[in-house]
Amino acid sequence: MCGRYASTRNPKDLAGLFDVTEWRPEEELAPSWNVAPTDPVYAVLERPARDDADRVRRELRALRWGLVPSWAKDPKAGARMINARVETVHEKPAYRRAFAKRRCLLPADGFYEWDPVKDEATGKVRKQPYFIHPADDRIMAMAGLYEYWRDPDVKDDDDPDAWLMSCTILTTEATDAAGRVHPRMPLALTPEHYDTWLDPRHQDTEDLRALLTQPGGGRLDARPVSMAVNNVRNNGPQLLDQVG
């Protein structure tokens, strides 16, 4: 799974890395070394152009992490839907429509996982956090889905508060260093697959699933970090420092 990650690139850098043509300065997010569920996160996505439905525009948007299905009674459901399994995402009711039409990339510097270890001093088992990231420190483009949820308490469809955009991260079997820490990990795509994954006109689910067979981005490194990351109120580059 993926329950925390780091995302510190600024929107100008992300726009260049992902060939974004549109982003909203009012949605700029502060760098975060401890992104947690329900936080706003950057997502790269494509939608039809306003003046030409046959043309798509690539956007950088701030979405809430934790997908809220369109049919949910309230947005609280999203807190339980931060991850979707690659193996079943195309058939699960909460995700299958988004998998066909609303796919995104979630940029990350790396992610955290926890490994149960025995404390020699106390004999108790504790969960040691690890920061897992590309060995070359390139950006991770985690495959994700996004969805719209209509707030029934807002009467006007044109009111920005009427719509919540939320997202989830696709996970797969862990490889490299990640596999020694946890059996699941986010699935990152390589640049040659960005266009196909993001294009909302591409709705062949079997073709899309073929993109998700192997994690992209090359070899991963993992290092033990401070347990300070366990508290969502803690943030800052010191969370990535190796301990032990």
PDB file of N, CA, C and O in Angstrom, residues 27-80:
ATOM      1  N   GLU A  27      -4.095  27.185  -6.954  1.00  0.00           N
ATOM      2  CA  GLU A  27      -4.055  25.830  -6.412  1.00  0.00           C
ATOM      3  C   GLU A  27      -2.642  25.411  -6.000  1.00  0.00           C
ATOM      4  O   GLU A  27      -2.406  24.241  -5.672  1.00  0.00           O
ATOM      5  N   GLU A  28      -1.693  26.358  -5.997  1.00  0.00           N
ATOM      6  CA  GLU A  28      -0.318  25.998  -5.650  1.00  0.00           C
ATOM      7  C   GLU A  28      -0.245  25.448  -4.226  1.00  0.00           C
ATOM      8  O   GLU A  28      -0.828  25.996  -3.293  1.00  0.00           O
ATOM      9  N   LEU A  29       0.474  24.341  -4.068  1.00  0.00           N
ATOM     10  CA  LEU A  29       0.616  23.673  -2.782  1.00  0.00           C
ATOM     11  C   LEU A  29       2.027  23.882  -2.239  1.00  0.00           C
ATOM     12  O   LEU A  29       2.999  23.975  -2.992  1.00  0.00           O
ATOM     13  N   ALA A  30       2.130  23.919  -0.929  1.00  0.00           N
ATOM     14  CA  ALA A  30       3.441  23.993  -0.292  1.00  0.00           C
ATOM     15  C   ALA A  30       4.142  22.643  -0.412  1.00  0.00           C
ATOM     16  O   ALA A  30       3.483  21.590  -0.465  1.00  0.00           O
ATOM     17  N   PRO A  31       5.469  22.627  -0.483  1.00  0.00           N
ATOM     18  CA  PRO A  31       6.180  21.347  -0.482  1.00  0.00           C
ATOM     19  C   PRO A  31       5.805  20.540   0.759  1.00  0.00           C
ATOM     20  O   PRO A  31       5.615  21.105   1.844  1.00  0.00           O
ATOM     21  N   SER A  32       5.699  19.233   0.604  1.00  0.00           N
ATOM     22  CA  SER A  32       5.372  18.384   1.751  1.00  0.00           C
ATOM     23  C   SER A  32       6.248  17.140   1.744  1.00  0.00           C
ATOM     24  O   SER A  32       6.338  16.448   0.731  1.00  0.00           O
ATOM     25  N   TRP A  33       6.872  16.884   2.879  1.00  0.00           N
ATOM     26  CA  TRP A  33       7.666  15.677   3.068  1.00  0.00           C
ATOM     27  C   TRP A  33       6.856  14.621   3.828  1.00  0.00           C
ATOM     28  O   TRP A  33       7.389  13.583   4.185  1.00  0.00           O
ATOM     29  N   ASN A  34       5.575  14.904   4.062  1.00  0.00           N
ATOM     30  CA  ASN A  34       4.737  13.984   4.821  1.00  0.00           C
ATOM     31  C   ASN A  34       3.292  14.109   4.341  1.00  0.00           C
ATOM     32  O   ASN A  34       2.393  14.472   5.089  1.00  0.00           O
ATOM     33  N   VAL A  35       3.079  13.796   3.059  1.00  0.00           N
ATOM     34  CA  VAL A  35       1.730  13.844   2.490  1.00  0.00           C
ATOM     35  C   VAL A  35       0.912  12.715   3.101  1.00  0.00           C
ATOM     36  O   VAL A  35       1.335  11.556   3.104  1.00  0.00           O
ATOM     37  N   ALA A  36      -0.273  13.052   3.601  1.00  0.00           N
ATOM     38  CA  ALA A  36      -1.121  12.083   4.295  1.00  0.00           C
ATOM     39  C   ALA A  36      -2.491  12.011   3.629  1.00  0.00           C
ATOM     40  O   ALA A  36      -2.902  12.939   2.917  1.00  0.00           O
ATOM     41  N   PRO A  37      -3.223  10.929   3.831  1.00  0.00           N
ATOM     42  CA  PRO A  37      -4.571  10.811   3.271  1.00  0.00           C
ATOM     43  C   PRO A  37      -5.450  12.010   3.622  1.00  0.00           C
ATOM     44  O   PRO A  37      -5.367  12.544   4.724  1.00  0.00           O
ATOM     45  N   THR A  38      -6.256  12.419   2.661  1.00  0.00           N
ATOM     46  CA  THR A  38      -7.164  13.582   2.655  1.00  0.00           C
ATOM     47  C   THR A  38      -6.426  14.901   2.430  1.00  0.00           C
ATOM     48  O   THR A  38      -7.077  15.935   2.294  1.00  0.00           O
ATOM     49  N   ASP A  39      -5.087  14.887   2.333  1.00  0.00           N
ATOM     50  CA  ASP A  39      -4.353  16.109   1.979  1.00  0.00           C
ATOM     51  C   ASP A  39      -4.596  16.450   0.511  1.00  0.00           C
ATOM     52  O   ASP A  39      -4.836  15.556  -0.307  1.00  0.00           O
ATOM     53  N   PRO A  40      -4.489  17.733   0.152  1.00  0.00           N
ATOM     54  CA  PRO A  40      -4.476  18.079  -1.272  1.00  0.00           C
ATOM     55  C   PRO A  40      -3.138  17.683  -1.885  1.00  0.00           C
ATOM     56  O   PRO A  40      -2.086  17.864  -1.253  1.00  0.00           O
ATOM     57  N   VAL A  41      -3.170  17.122  -3.085  1.00  0.00           N
ATOM     58  CA  VAL A  41      -1.950  16.652  -3.752  1.00  0.00           C
ATOM     59  C   VAL A  41      -1.993  17.066  -5.224  1.00  0.00           C
ATOM     60  O   VAL A  41      -3.067  17.242  -5.802  1.00  0.00           O
ATOM     61  N   TYR A  42      -0.821  17.188  -5.808  1.00  0.00           N
ATOM     62  CA  TYR A  42      -0.759  17.493  -7.234  1.00  0.00           C
ATOM     63  C   TYR A  42      -1.092  16.249  -8.063  1.00  0.00           C
ATOM     64  O   TYR A  42      -0.649  15.139  -7.754  1.00  0.00           O
ATOM     65  N   ALA A  43      -1.863  16.474  -9.123  1.00  0.00           N
ATOM     66  CA  ALA A  43      -2.186  15.415 -10.075  1.00  0.00           C
ATOM     67  C   ALA A  43      -2.087  15.976 -11.479  1.00  0.00           C
ATOM     68  O   ALA A  43      -2.522  17.105 -11.753  1.00  0.00           O
ATOM     69  N   VAL A  44      -1.502  15.210 -12.375  1.00  0.00           N
ATOM     70  CA  VAL A  44      -1.461  15.535 -13.805  1.00  0.00           C
ATOM     71  C   VAL A  44      -2.575  14.745 -14.473  1.00  0.00           C
ATOM     72  O   VAL A  44      -2.666  13.527 -14.300  1.00  0.00           O
ATOM     73  N   LEU A  45      -3.428  15.443 -15.221  1.00  0.00           N
ATOM     74  CA  LEU A  45      -4.559  14.770 -15.866  1.00  0.00           C
ATOM     75  C   LEU A  45      -4.893  15.465 -17.177  1.00  0.00           C
ATOM     76  O   LEU A  45      -4.435  16.579 -17.435  1.00  0.00           O
ATOM     77  N   GLU A  46      -5.675  14.792 -18.000  1.00  0.00           N
ATOM     78  CA  GLU A  46      -6.105  15.363 -19.277  1.00  0.00           C
ATOM     79  C   GLU A  46      -7.626  15.384 -19.336  1.00  0.00           C
ATOM     80  O   GLU A  46      -8.289  14.416 -18.937  1.00  0.00           O
ATOM     81  N   ARG A  47      -8.157  16.502 -19.861  1.00  0.00           N
ATOM     82  CA  ARG A  47      -9.605  16.644 -20.050  1.00  0.00           C
ATOM     83  C   ARG A  47      -9.864  17.278 -21.407  1.00  0.00           C
ATOM     84  O   ARG A  47      -8.998  17.990 -21.949  1.00  0.00           O
ATOM     85  N   PRO A  48     -11.054  17.040 -21.989  1.00  0.00           N
ATOM     86  CA  PRO A  48     -11.367  17.670 -23.276  1.00  0.00           C
ATOM     87  C   PRO A  48     -11.295  19.190 -23.182  1.00  0.00           C
ATOM     88  O   PRO A  48     -11.692  19.786 -22.174  1.00  0.00           O
ATOM     89  N   ALA A  49     -10.792  19.818 -24.236  1.00  0.00           N
ATOM     90  CA  ALA A  49     -10.722  21.274 -24.286  1.00  0.00           C
ATOM     91  C   ALA A  49     -12.124  21.869 -24.314  1.00  0.00           C
ATOM     92  O   ALA A  49     -13.057  21.269 -24.854  1.00  0.00           O
ATOM     93  N   ARG A  50     -12.265  23.033 -23.733  1.00  0.00           N
ATOM     94  CA  ARG A  50     -13.584  23.673 -23.642  1.00  0.00           C
ATOM     95  C   ARG A  50     -14.163  23.997 -25.014  1.00  0.00           C
ATOM     96  O   ARG A  50     -15.366  23.923 -25.225  1.00  0.00           O
ATOM     97  N   ASP A  51     -13.279  24.345 -25.951  1.00  0.00           N
ATOM     98  CA  ASP A  51     -13.751  24.778 -27.261  1.00  0.00           C
ATOM     99  C   ASP A  51     -13.684  23.688 -28.331  1.00  0.00           C
ATOM    100  O   ASP A  51     -14.079  23.902 -29.476  1.00  0.00           O
ATOM    101  N   ASP A  52     -13.185  22.484 -27.960  1.00  0.00           N
ATOM    102  CA  ASP A  52     -13.043  21.422 -28.937  1.00  0.00           C
ATOM    103  C   ASP A  52     -12.972  20.082 -28.214  1.00  0.00           C
ATOM    104  O   ASP A  52     -11.930  19.716 -27.653  1.00  0.00           O
ATOM    105  N   ALA A  53     -14.062  19.334 -28.230  1.00  0.00           N
ATOM    106  CA  ALA A  53     -14.134  18.078 -27.490  1.00  0.00           C
ATOM    107  C   ALA A  53     -13.170  17.027 -28.027  1.00  0.00           C
ATOM    108  O   ALA A  53     -12.857  16.055 -27.329  1.00  0.00           O
ATOM    109  N   ASP A  54     -12.682  17.206 -29.255  1.00  0.00           N
ATOM    110  CA  ASP A  54     -11.746  16.250 -29.832  1.00  0.00           C
ATOM    111  C   ASP A  54     -10.298  16.524 -29.420  1.00  0.00           C
ATOM    112  O   ASP A  54      -9.409  15.733 -29.728  1.00  0.00           O
ATOM    113  N   ARG A  55     -10.094  17.638 -28.754  1.00  0.00           N
ATOM    114  CA  ARG A  55      -8.745  17.996 -28.303  1.00  0.00           C
ATOM    115  C   ARG A  55      -8.702  17.944 -26.780  1.00  0.00           C
ATOM    116  O   ARG A  55      -9.660  18.315 -26.118  1.00  0.00           O
ATOM    117  N   VAL A  56      -7.595  17.459 -26.226  1.00  0.00           N
ATOM    118  CA  VAL A  56      -7.475  17.399 -24.775  1.00  0.00           C
ATOM    119  C   VAL A  56      -6.423  18.407 -24.305  1.00  0.00           C
ATOM    120  O   VAL A  56      -5.513  18.769 -25.056  1.00  0.00           O
ATOM    121  N   ARG A  57      -6.599  18.851 -23.096  1.00  0.00           N
ATOM    122  CA  ARG A  57      -5.611  19.740 -22.482  1.00  0.00           C
ATOM    123  C   ARG A  57      -5.040  19.030 -21.255  1.00  0.00           C
ATOM    124  O   ARG A  57      -5.757  18.373 -20.512  1.00  0.00           O
ATOM    125  N   ARG A  58      -3.754  19.150 -21.059  1.00  0.00           N
ATOM    126  CA  ARG A  58      -3.084  18.507 -19.931  1.00  0.00           C
ATOM    127  C   ARG A  58      -2.955  19.516 -18.787  1.00  0.00           C
ATOM    128  O   ARG A  58      -2.350  20.569 -18.953  1.00  0.00           O
ATOM    129  N   GLU A  59      -3.507  19.170 -17.650  1.00  0.00           N
ATOM    130  CA  GLU A  59      -3.590  20.085 -16.519  1.00  0.00           C
ATOM    131  C   GLU A  59      -2.798  19.560 -15.323  1.00  0.00           C
ATOM    132  O   GLU A  59      -2.630  18.349 -15.144  1.00  0.00           O
ATOM    133  N   LEU A  60      -2.347  20.491 -14.503  1.00  0.00           N
ATOM    134  CA  LEU A  60      -1.828  20.185 -13.179  1.00  0.00           C
ATOM    135  C   LEU A  60      -2.851  20.712 -12.183  1.00  0.00           C
ATOM    136  O   LEU A  60      -3.117  21.909 -12.144  1.00  0.00           O
ATOM    137  N   ARG A  61      -3.452  19.809 -11.408  1.00  0.00           N
ATOM    138  CA  ARG A  61      -4.519  20.182 -10.493  1.00  0.00           C
ATOM    139  C   ARG A  61      -4.184  19.723  -9.074  1.00  0.00           C
ATOM    140  O   ARG A  61      -3.424  18.782  -8.874  1.00  0.00           O
ATOM    141  N   ALA A  62      -4.793  20.388  -8.117  1.00  0.00           N
ATOM    142  CA  ALA A  62      -4.695  19.965  -6.722  1.00  0.00           C
ATOM    143  C   ALA A  62      -5.966  19.192  -6.379  1.00  0.00           C
ATOM    144  O   ALA A  62      -7.067  19.748  -6.409  1.00  0.00           O
ATOM    145  N   LEU A  63      -5.819  17.902  -6.088  1.00  0.00           N
ATOM    146  CA  LEU A  63      -6.939  17.032  -5.767  1.00  0.00           C
ATOM    147  C   LEU A  63      -6.800  16.524  -4.331  1.00  0.00           C
ATOM    148  O   LEU A  63      -5.705  16.519  -3.765  1.00  0.00           O
ATOM    149  N   ARG A  64      -7.914  16.073  -3.768  1.00  0.00           N
ATOM    150  CA  ARG A  64      -7.853  15.491  -2.432  1.00  0.00           C
ATOM    151  C   ARG A  64      -7.492  14.018  -2.540  1.00  0.00           C
ATOM    152  O   ARG A  64      -8.095  13.273  -3.310  1.00  0.00           O
ATOM    153  N   TRP A  65      -6.482  13.595  -1.736  1.00  0.00           N
ATOM    154  CA  TRP A  65      -6.046  12.201  -1.774  1.00  0.00           C
ATOM    155  C   TRP A  65      -7.024  11.335  -0.982  1.00  0.00           C
ATOM    156  O   TRP A  65      -7.209  11.516   0.213  1.00  0.00           O
ATOM    157  N   GLY A  66      -7.638  10.390  -1.686  1.00  0.00           N
ATOM    158  CA  GLY A  66      -8.669   9.517  -1.126  1.00  0.00           C
ATOM    159  C   GLY A  66      -9.898   9.635  -2.001  1.00  0.00           C
ATOM    160  O   GLY A  66     -10.667  10.591  -1.882  1.00  0.00           O
ATOM    161  N   LEU A  67     -10.067   8.694  -2.928  1.00  0.00           N
ATOM    162  CA  LEU A  67     -11.093   8.832  -3.952  1.00  0.00           C
ATOM    163  C   LEU A  67     -12.502   8.724  -3.377  1.00  0.00           C
ATOM    164  O   LEU A  67     -12.812   7.788  -2.632  1.00  0.00           O
ATOM    165  N   VAL A  68     -13.333   9.705  -3.716  1.00  0.00           N
ATOM    166  CA  VAL A  68     -14.736   9.722  -3.305  1.00  0.00           C
ATOM    167  C   VAL A  68     -15.576   9.376  -4.535  1.00  0.00           C
ATOM    168  O   VAL A  68     -15.659  10.175  -5.468  1.00  0.00           O
ATOM    169  N   PRO A  69     -16.187   8.198  -4.583  1.00  0.00           N
ATOM    170  CA  PRO A  69     -17.018   7.842  -5.745  1.00  0.00           C
ATOM    171  C   PRO A  69     -18.162   8.831  -5.931  1.00  0.00           C
ATOM    172  O   PRO A  69     -18.647   9.431  -4.966  1.00  0.00           O
ATOM    173  N   SER A  70     -18.601   8.983  -7.159  1.00  0.00           N
ATOM    174  CA  SER A  70     -19.669   9.944  -7.450  1.00  0.00           C
ATOM    175  C   SER A  70     -20.952   9.612  -6.701  1.00  0.00           C
ATOM    176  O   SER A  70     -21.748  10.495  -6.396  1.00  0.00           O
ATOM    177  N   TRP A  71     -21.147   8.323  -6.361  1.00  0.00           N
ATOM    178  CA  TRP A  71     -22.373   7.901  -5.707  1.00  0.00           C
ATOM    179  C   TRP A  71     -22.280   7.911  -4.180  1.00  0.00           C
ATOM    180  O   TRP A  71     -23.236   7.548  -3.491  1.00  0.00           O
ATOM    181  N   ALA A  72     -21.127   8.310  -3.624  1.00  0.00           N
ATOM    182  CA  ALA A  72     -20.968   8.321  -2.168  1.00  0.00           C
ATOM    183  C   ALA A  72     -21.916   9.331  -1.525  1.00  0.00           C
ATOM    184  O   ALA A  72     -22.193  10.392  -2.085  1.00  0.00           O
ATOM    185  N   LYS A  73     -22.391   9.027  -0.337  1.00  0.00           N
ATOM    186  CA  LYS A  73     -23.294   9.930   0.374  1.00  0.00           C
ATOM    187  C   LYS A  73     -22.567  11.157   0.896  1.00  0.00           C
ATOM    188  O   LYS A  73     -23.151  12.241   0.994  1.00  0.00           O
ATOM    189  N   ASP A  74     -21.307  10.991   1.270  1.00  0.00           N
ATOM    190  CA  ASP A  74     -20.510  12.120   1.758  1.00  0.00           C
ATOM    191  C   ASP A  74     -19.040  11.826   1.465  1.00  0.00           C
ATOM    192  O   ASP A  74     -18.662  10.687   1.163  1.00  0.00           O
ATOM    193  N   PRO A  75     -18.173  12.835   1.564  1.00  0.00           N
ATOM    194  CA  PRO A  75     -16.768  12.651   1.187  1.00  0.00           C
ATOM    195  C   PRO A  75     -15.951  11.840   2.183  1.00  0.00           C
ATOM    196  O   PRO A  75     -14.784  11.543   1.911  1.00  0.00           O
ATOM    197  N   LYS A  76     -16.526  11.456   3.308  1.00  0.00           N
ATOM    198  CA  LYS A  76     -15.768  10.681   4.295  1.00  0.00           C
ATOM    199  C   LYS A  76     -15.300   9.341   3.728  1.00  0.00           C
ATOM    200  O   LYS A  76     -14.316   8.772   4.193  1.00  0.00           O
ATOM    201  N   ALA A  77     -16.022   8.839   2.718  1.00  0.00           N
ATOM    202  CA  ALA A  77     -15.645   7.555   2.115  1.00  0.00           C
ATOM    203  C   ALA A  77     -14.235   7.580   1.550  1.00  0.00           C
ATOM    204  O   ALA A  77     -13.556   6.548   1.472  1.00  0.00           O
ATOM    205  N   GLY A  78     -13.768   8.745   1.143  1.00  0.00           N
ATOM    206  CA  GLY A  78     -12.457   8.845   0.513  1.00  0.00           C
ATOM    207  C   GLY A  78     -11.304   8.463   1.414  1.00  0.00           C
ATOM    208  O   GLY A  78     -10.253   8.028   0.929  1.00  0.00           O
ATOM    209  N   ALA A  79     -11.451   8.610   2.710  1.00  0.00           N
ATOM    210  CA  ALA A  79     -10.360   8.290   3.630  1.00  0.00           C
ATOM    211  C   ALA A  79      -9.974   6.821   3.567  1.00  0.00           C
ATOM    212  O   ALA A  79      -8.847   6.455   3.919  1.00  0.00           O
ATOM    213  N   ARG A  80     -10.896   5.973   3.111  1.00  0.00           N
ATOM    214  CA  ARG A  80     -10.618   4.534   3.021  1.00  0.00           C
ATOM    215  C   ARG A  80     -10.181   4.131   1.614  1.00  0.00           C
ATOM    216  O   ARG A  80      -9.883   2.947   1.391  1.00  0.00           O
TER     217      ARG A  80
END
